[in-house]
mmCIF file of C-alpha atoms in Angstrom:
data_model
loop_
_atom_site.group_PDB
_atom_site.id
_atom_site.type_symbol
_atom_site.label_atom_id
_atom_site.label_comp_id
_atom_site.label_asym_id
_atom_site.label_seq_id
_atom_site.Cartn_x
_atom_site.Cartn_y
_atom_site.Cartn_z
ATOM 1 C CA MET F 20 82.966 117.139 114.970
ATOM 2 C CA LYS F 21 80.703 114.197 115.694
ATOM 3 C CA ASN F 22 81.993 111.532 118.063
ATOM 4 C CA ILE F 23 81.236 107.974 117.025
ATOM 5 C CA LEU F 24 81.413 104.546 118.676
ATOM 6 C CA ALA F 25 82.526 101.627 116.491
ATOM 7 C CA PRO F 26 82.059 98.307 118.332
ATOM 8 C CA SER F 27 84.489 95.664 117.104
ATOM 9 C CA ILE F 28 82.829 92.333 116.426
ATOM 10 C CA LEU F 29 86.084 90.467 117.126
ATOM 11 C CA SER F 30 84.720 90.299 120.674
ATOM 12 C CA ALA F 31 81.132 89.448 119.753
ATOM 13 C CA ASP F 32 79.355 86.116 120.190
ATOM 14 C CA PHE F 33 78.886 84.840 116.642
ATOM 15 C CA LYS F 34 76.034 82.563 117.692
ATOM 16 C CA VAL F 35 73.918 85.684 118.173
ATOM 17 C CA LEU F 36 75.912 88.195 116.133
ATOM 18 C CA GLY F 37 72.945 89.745 114.352
ATOM 19 C CA GLU F 38 71.159 90.390 117.635
ATOM 20 C CA GLN F 39 74.255 91.917 119.207
ATOM 21 C CA VAL F 40 74.820 94.217 116.228
ATOM 22 C CA LYS F 41 71.213 95.368 116.478
ATOM 23 C CA THR F 42 71.621 96.053 120.202
ATOM 24 C CA CYS F 43 74.691 98.196 119.512
ATOM 25 C CA ALA F 44 72.861 100.236 116.890
ATOM 26 C CA GLU F 45 69.724 100.686 118.996
ATOM 27 C CA ASN F 46 71.771 102.144 121.838
ATOM 28 C CA GLY F 47 73.746 104.678 119.833
ATOM 29 C CA ALA F 48 76.629 103.009 118.013
ATOM 30 C CA GLU F 49 76.819 104.356 114.449
ATOM 31 C CA TYR F 50 79.688 102.253 113.086
ATOM 32 C CA LEU F 51 80.413 98.541 113.269
ATOM 33 C CA HIS F 52 84.126 97.764 113.150
ATOM 34 C CA PHE F 53 84.822 94.666 111.071
ATOM 35 C CA ASP F 54 88.396 93.338 111.413
ATOM 36 C CA VAL F 55 89.712 91.201 108.571
ATOM 37 C CA MET F 56 92.983 89.289 109.134
ATOM 38 C CA ASP F 57 94.758 87.188 106.543
ATOM 39 C CA GLY F 58 97.375 85.310 108.587
ATOM 40 C CA MET F 59 100.120 87.079 106.628
ATOM 41 C CA PHE F 60 100.105 90.795 107.423
ATOM 42 C CA VAL F 61 99.148 89.717 110.947
ATOM 43 C CA SER F 62 99.572 86.267 112.424
ATOM 44 C CA ASN F 63 95.919 85.560 113.113
ATOM 45 C CA ILE F 64 93.050 84.789 110.733
ATOM 46 C CA SER F 65 89.586 86.188 111.403
ATOM 47 C CA PHE F 66 86.636 86.414 109.007
ATOM 48 C CA GLY F 67 85.967 87.917 105.635
ATOM 49 C CA ILE F 68 83.613 88.703 102.801
ATOM 50 C CA PRO F 69 80.839 86.102 103.442
ATOM 51 C CA VAL F 70 80.425 87.193 107.067
ATOM 52 C CA LEU F 71 80.209 90.850 106.075
ATOM 53 C CA ALA F 72 77.602 90.070 103.436
ATOM 54 C CA SER F 73 75.560 88.078 105.941
ATOM 55 C CA ILE F 74 75.348 90.817 108.594
ATOM 56 C CA LYS F 75 75.223 94.014 106.538
ATOM 57 C CA ASP F 76 71.436 94.191 106.941
ATOM 58 C CA ALA F 77 71.344 93.231 110.622
ATOM 59 C CA ALA F 78 70.940 96.881 111.618
ATOM 60 C CA ASP F 79 71.068 100.405 110.245
ATOM 61 C CA ILE F 80 74.774 100.862 110.939
ATOM 62 C CA VAL F 81 77.867 101.885 108.962
ATOM 63 C CA MET F 82 80.153 98.971 108.096
ATOM 64 C CA ASP F 83 83.658 100.165 108.987
ATOM 65 C CA VAL F 84 85.880 97.453 107.513
ATOM 66 C CA HIS F 85 89.513 97.260 108.675
ATOM 67 C CA LEU F 86 91.665 95.171 106.335
ATOM 68 C CA MET F 87 94.723 93.742 108.070
ATOM 69 C CA ILE F 88 95.775 91.978 104.888
ATOM 70 C CA GLU F 89 98.615 92.147 102.383
ATOM 71 C CA GLU F 90 97.927 94.152 99.225
ATOM 72 C CA PRO F 91 94.309 95.008 100.088
ATOM 73 C CA ILE F 92 93.768 96.561 96.661
ATOM 74 C CA ARG F 93 93.067 93.011 95.449
ATOM 75 C CA TYR F 94 89.820 92.853 97.421
ATOM 76 C CA VAL F 95 88.472 96.408 97.304
ATOM 77 C CA GLU F 96 85.660 95.669 94.863
ATOM 78 C CA ALA F 97 84.668 92.443 96.642
ATOM 79 C CA PHE F 98 84.324 94.166 100.009
ATOM 80 C CA HIS F 99 82.319 96.936 98.402
ATOM 81 C CA LYS F 100 79.886 94.384 96.968
ATOM 82 C CA ALA F 101 79.678 92.655 100.354
ATOM 83 C CA GLY F 102 78.510 95.840 102.042
ATOM 84 C CA ALA F 103 81.517 97.863 103.260
ATOM 85 C CA ASP F 104 80.841 101.581 103.673
ATOM 86 C CA ILE F 105 84.331 102.544 104.868
ATOM 87 C CA LEU F 106 87.386 100.538 103.842
ATOM 88 C CA ASN F 107 90.423 100.924 106.101
ATOM 89 C CA VAL F 108 93.755 99.753 104.688
ATOM 90 C CA HIS F 109 97.169 99.673 106.314
ATOM 91 C CA TYR F 110 99.857 101.999 105.034
ATOM 92 C CA GLU F 111 102.355 99.217 105.736
ATOM 93 C CA ALA F 112 100.439 96.639 103.663
ATOM 94 C CA CYS F 113 100.082 98.611 100.421
ATOM 95 C CA GLU F 114 102.664 98.598 97.653
ATOM 96 C CA ASP F 115 100.935 101.678 96.207
ATOM 97 C CA VAL F 116 98.947 103.566 98.844
ATOM 98 C CA GLN F 117 97.548 106.166 96.456
ATOM 99 C CA ALA F 118 96.330 103.563 93.971
ATOM 100 C CA THR F 119 94.613 101.691 96.798
ATOM 101 C CA LEU F 120 92.833 104.807 98.076
ATOM 102 C CA ASP F 121 91.804 105.657 94.518
ATOM 103 C CA ALA F 122 90.369 102.165 94.029
ATOM 104 C CA ILE F 123 88.315 102.530 97.215
ATOM 105 C CA HIS F 124 86.920 105.866 96.099
ATOM 106 C CA LYS F 125 86.189 104.540 92.627
ATOM 107 C CA CYS F 126 83.844 101.996 94.218
ATOM 108 C CA GLY F 127 82.027 104.759 96.069
ATOM 109 C CA MET F 128 83.299 103.918 99.552
ATOM 110 C CA LYS F 129 84.981 106.185 102.063
ATOM 111 C CA ALA F 130 88.689 105.459 102.432
ATOM 112 C CA GLY F 131 90.529 104.919 105.690
ATOM 113 C CA LEU F 132 94.317 104.776 106.106
ATOM 114 C CA THR F 133 95.723 102.953 109.109
ATOM 115 C CA ILE F 134 99.137 102.893 110.804
ATOM 116 C CA LYS F 135 100.604 100.461 113.328
ATOM 117 C CA PRO F 136 102.079 101.624 116.660
ATOM 118 C CA ALA F 137 105.661 101.696 115.345
ATOM 119 C CA THR F 138 104.802 103.677 112.207
ATOM 120 C CA PRO F 139 105.270 107.464 112.530
ATOM 121 C CA VAL F 140 102.381 109.796 111.782
ATOM 122 C CA GLU F 141 104.491 111.683 109.247
ATOM 123 C CA VAL F 142 104.018 108.902 106.667
ATOM 124 C CA LEU F 143 100.388 110.019 106.405
ATOM 125 C CA LYS F 144 101.251 113.573 105.318
ATOM 126 C CA PRO F 145 100.988 112.922 101.542
ATOM 127 C CA TYR F 146 97.505 111.448 102.002
ATOM 128 C CA LEU F 147 95.849 113.842 104.445
ATOM 129 C CA ASP F 148 93.439 115.070 101.782
ATOM 130 C CA GLN F 149 93.047 111.637 100.186
ATOM 131 C CA ALA F 150 91.141 109.783 102.918
ATOM 132 C CA GLU F 151 88.028 110.445 104.957
ATOM 133 C CA LEU F 152 89.360 108.600 107.996
ATOM 134 C CA PHE F 153 92.735 107.869 109.563
ATOM 135 C CA LEU F 154 93.106 105.025 112.050
ATOM 136 C CA ILE F 155 95.754 105.038 114.769
ATOM 137 C CA MET F 156 96.356 101.543 116.126
ATOM 138 C CA SER F 157 96.879 101.806 119.875
ATOM 139 C CA VAL F 158 97.818 98.116 120.147
ATOM 140 C CA GLU F 159 99.665 95.793 117.791
ATOM 141 C CA PRO F 160 97.184 94.698 115.120
ATOM 142 C CA GLY F 161 96.126 91.092 114.936
ATOM 143 C CA LYS F 162 94.431 90.146 118.186
ATOM 144 C CA GLY F 163 91.989 91.538 120.718
ATOM 145 C CA GLY F 164 92.320 92.110 124.449
ATOM 146 C CA GLN F 165 95.603 94.061 124.462
ATOM 147 C CA SER F 166 96.296 97.083 126.661
ATOM 148 C CA PHE F 167 96.260 100.611 125.266
ATOM 149 C CA ILE F 168 99.723 101.952 124.365
ATOM 150 C CA PRO F 169 99.968 105.348 126.139
ATOM 151 C CA GLU F 170 102.263 106.848 123.500
ATOM 152 C CA SER F 171 99.332 106.591 121.093
ATOM 153 C CA LEU F 172 97.913 109.768 122.632
ATOM 154 C CA ASP F 173 100.835 111.776 121.248
ATOM 155 C CA LYS F 174 100.265 110.302 117.791
ATOM 156 C CA ILE F 175 96.583 111.201 117.921
ATOM 157 C CA LYS F 176 97.445 114.785 118.879
ATOM 158 C CA GLU F 177 100.032 115.019 116.113
ATOM 159 C CA LEU F 178 97.651 113.706 113.482
ATOM 160 C CA ARG F 179 94.785 115.968 114.504
ATOM 161 C CA GLY F 180 97.201 118.898 114.496
ATOM 162 C CA LEU F 181 98.314 118.135 110.924
ATOM 163 C CA LEU F 182 94.704 117.898 109.766
ATOM 164 C CA ASN F 183 93.782 121.151 111.492
ATOM 165 C CA GLU F 184 96.723 122.940 109.889
ATOM 166 C CA LYS F 185 95.308 122.061 106.475
ATOM 167 C CA GLY F 186 91.723 122.806 107.427
ATOM 168 C CA LEU F 187 90.773 119.148 107.010
ATOM 169 C CA THR F 188 87.999 117.458 108.978
ATOM 170 C CA ALA F 189 88.791 113.782 108.413
ATOM 171 C CA ASP F 190 87.816 111.391 111.169
ATOM 172 C CA VAL F 191 90.559 110.206 113.505
ATOM 173 C CA GLU F 192 89.779 106.679 114.660
ATOM 174 C CA VAL F 193 91.590 104.815 117.435
ATOM 175 C CA ASP F 194 91.589 101.045 117.828
ATOM 176 C CA GLY F 195 93.015 99.004 120.672
ATOM 177 C CA GLY F 196 92.574 98.899 124.435
ATOM 178 C CA ILE F 197 89.748 101.448 124.485
ATOM 179 C CA HIS F 198 87.443 101.275 127.510
ATOM 180 C CA LEU F 199 85.207 103.545 129.558
ATOM 181 C CA GLY F 200 88.134 104.550 131.751
ATOM 182 C CA ASN F 201 90.298 106.014 128.985
ATOM 183 C CA ALA F 202 87.746 107.052 126.355
ATOM 184 C CA LYS F 203 87.623 110.695 127.501
ATOM 185 C CA GLU F 204 91.406 111.071 127.344
ATOM 186 C CA VAL F 205 91.504 109.605 123.837
ATOM 187 C CA LEU F 206 88.792 112.008 122.680
ATOM 188 C CA GLU F 207 90.567 114.964 124.265
ATOM 189 C CA SER F 208 93.700 114.046 122.317
ATOM 190 C CA GLY F 209 91.842 114.598 119.043
ATOM 191 C CA ALA F 210 90.149 111.324 118.153
ATOM 192 C CA ASN F 211 86.454 111.259 117.305
ATOM 193 C CA VAL F 212 85.855 107.585 116.391
ATOM 194 C CA LEU F 213 86.510 104.998 119.097
ATOM 195 C CA VAL F 214 86.763 101.279 118.383
ATOM 196 C CA ALA F 215 85.937 99.067 121.355
ATOM 197 C CA GLY F 216 85.686 95.294 121.473
ATOM 198 C CA SER F 217 85.528 93.563 124.827
ATOM 199 C CA ALA F 218 84.539 96.839 126.516
ATOM 200 C CA VAL F 219 81.311 96.677 124.490
ATOM 201 C CA PHE F 220 80.592 92.975 124.111
ATOM 202 C CA LYS F 221 81.493 91.719 127.591
ATOM 203 C CA ASP F 222 78.493 91.443 129.927
ATOM 204 C CA ASN F 223 75.635 93.897 129.216
ATOM 205 C CA ILE F 224 76.080 95.229 125.687
ATOM 206 C CA ALA F 225 73.300 97.807 125.877
ATOM 207 C CA GLU F 226 74.627 99.300 129.113
ATOM 208 C CA ASN F 227 78.201 99.304 127.809
ATOM 209 C CA VAL F 228 77.203 101.143 124.628
ATOM 210 C CA LYS F 229 75.147 103.649 126.626
ATOM 211 C CA GLY F 230 78.168 104.283 128.865
ATOM 212 C CA PHE F 231 80.366 105.021 125.867
ATOM 213 C CA MET F 232 77.720 107.211 124.250
ATOM 214 C CA GLU F 233 77.434 109.311 127.389
ATOM 215 C CA ILE F 234 81.169 110.029 127.279
ATOM 216 C CA LEU F 235 81.140 110.623 123.517
ATOM 217 C CA ASN F 236 78.225 113.046 123.697
ATOM 218 C CA GLU F 237 79.663 114.958 126.645
ATOM 219 C CA ASN F 238 82.949 115.516 124.816
ATOM 220 C CA GLU F 239 81.755 116.721 121.409
#
């Protein structure tokens, strides 16, 4: 299974966002993680549809959009039109999870289903064959710079085990507190898509991405 880096632009410098996205792509990142917060599902507010539309052509990179918003089904079509390739929604934020996943697929996007640290993996069982990606939050959603929750490794292993039992090859993405020092352990637990914010965008972006790509490639 291919290992993928998804830099999170929550940590980017928006004055030069397009340039930074291009640098990530040129050095091996295949996804760009785009966190949307509504101030309701999580306490913070980030950015939304206009920003996505403005950067979708900055580089040849997959727009991995993570909706931390209540009832995301309301905005599925709008995010598709803005340029989302993968639309991640929270299990906890959807009144009807299946209807939301169906709406994403109807628009031609890949669907992602996300759970918070306190949510057990077992809630994903009915949807294992209904999404192309499952996202394990390894910090509390809503703000950057938090430390990785070690118990997340067990959840990653459990999820990958459930997928393997069914012969499914969905991506397992992990978001929160990922850095060069723990990336290998997260991959070994069964993840194959790593979201990293400050670990990519702090200091030398090109060198940071290359460091992650070395680990990702060595552990495929």
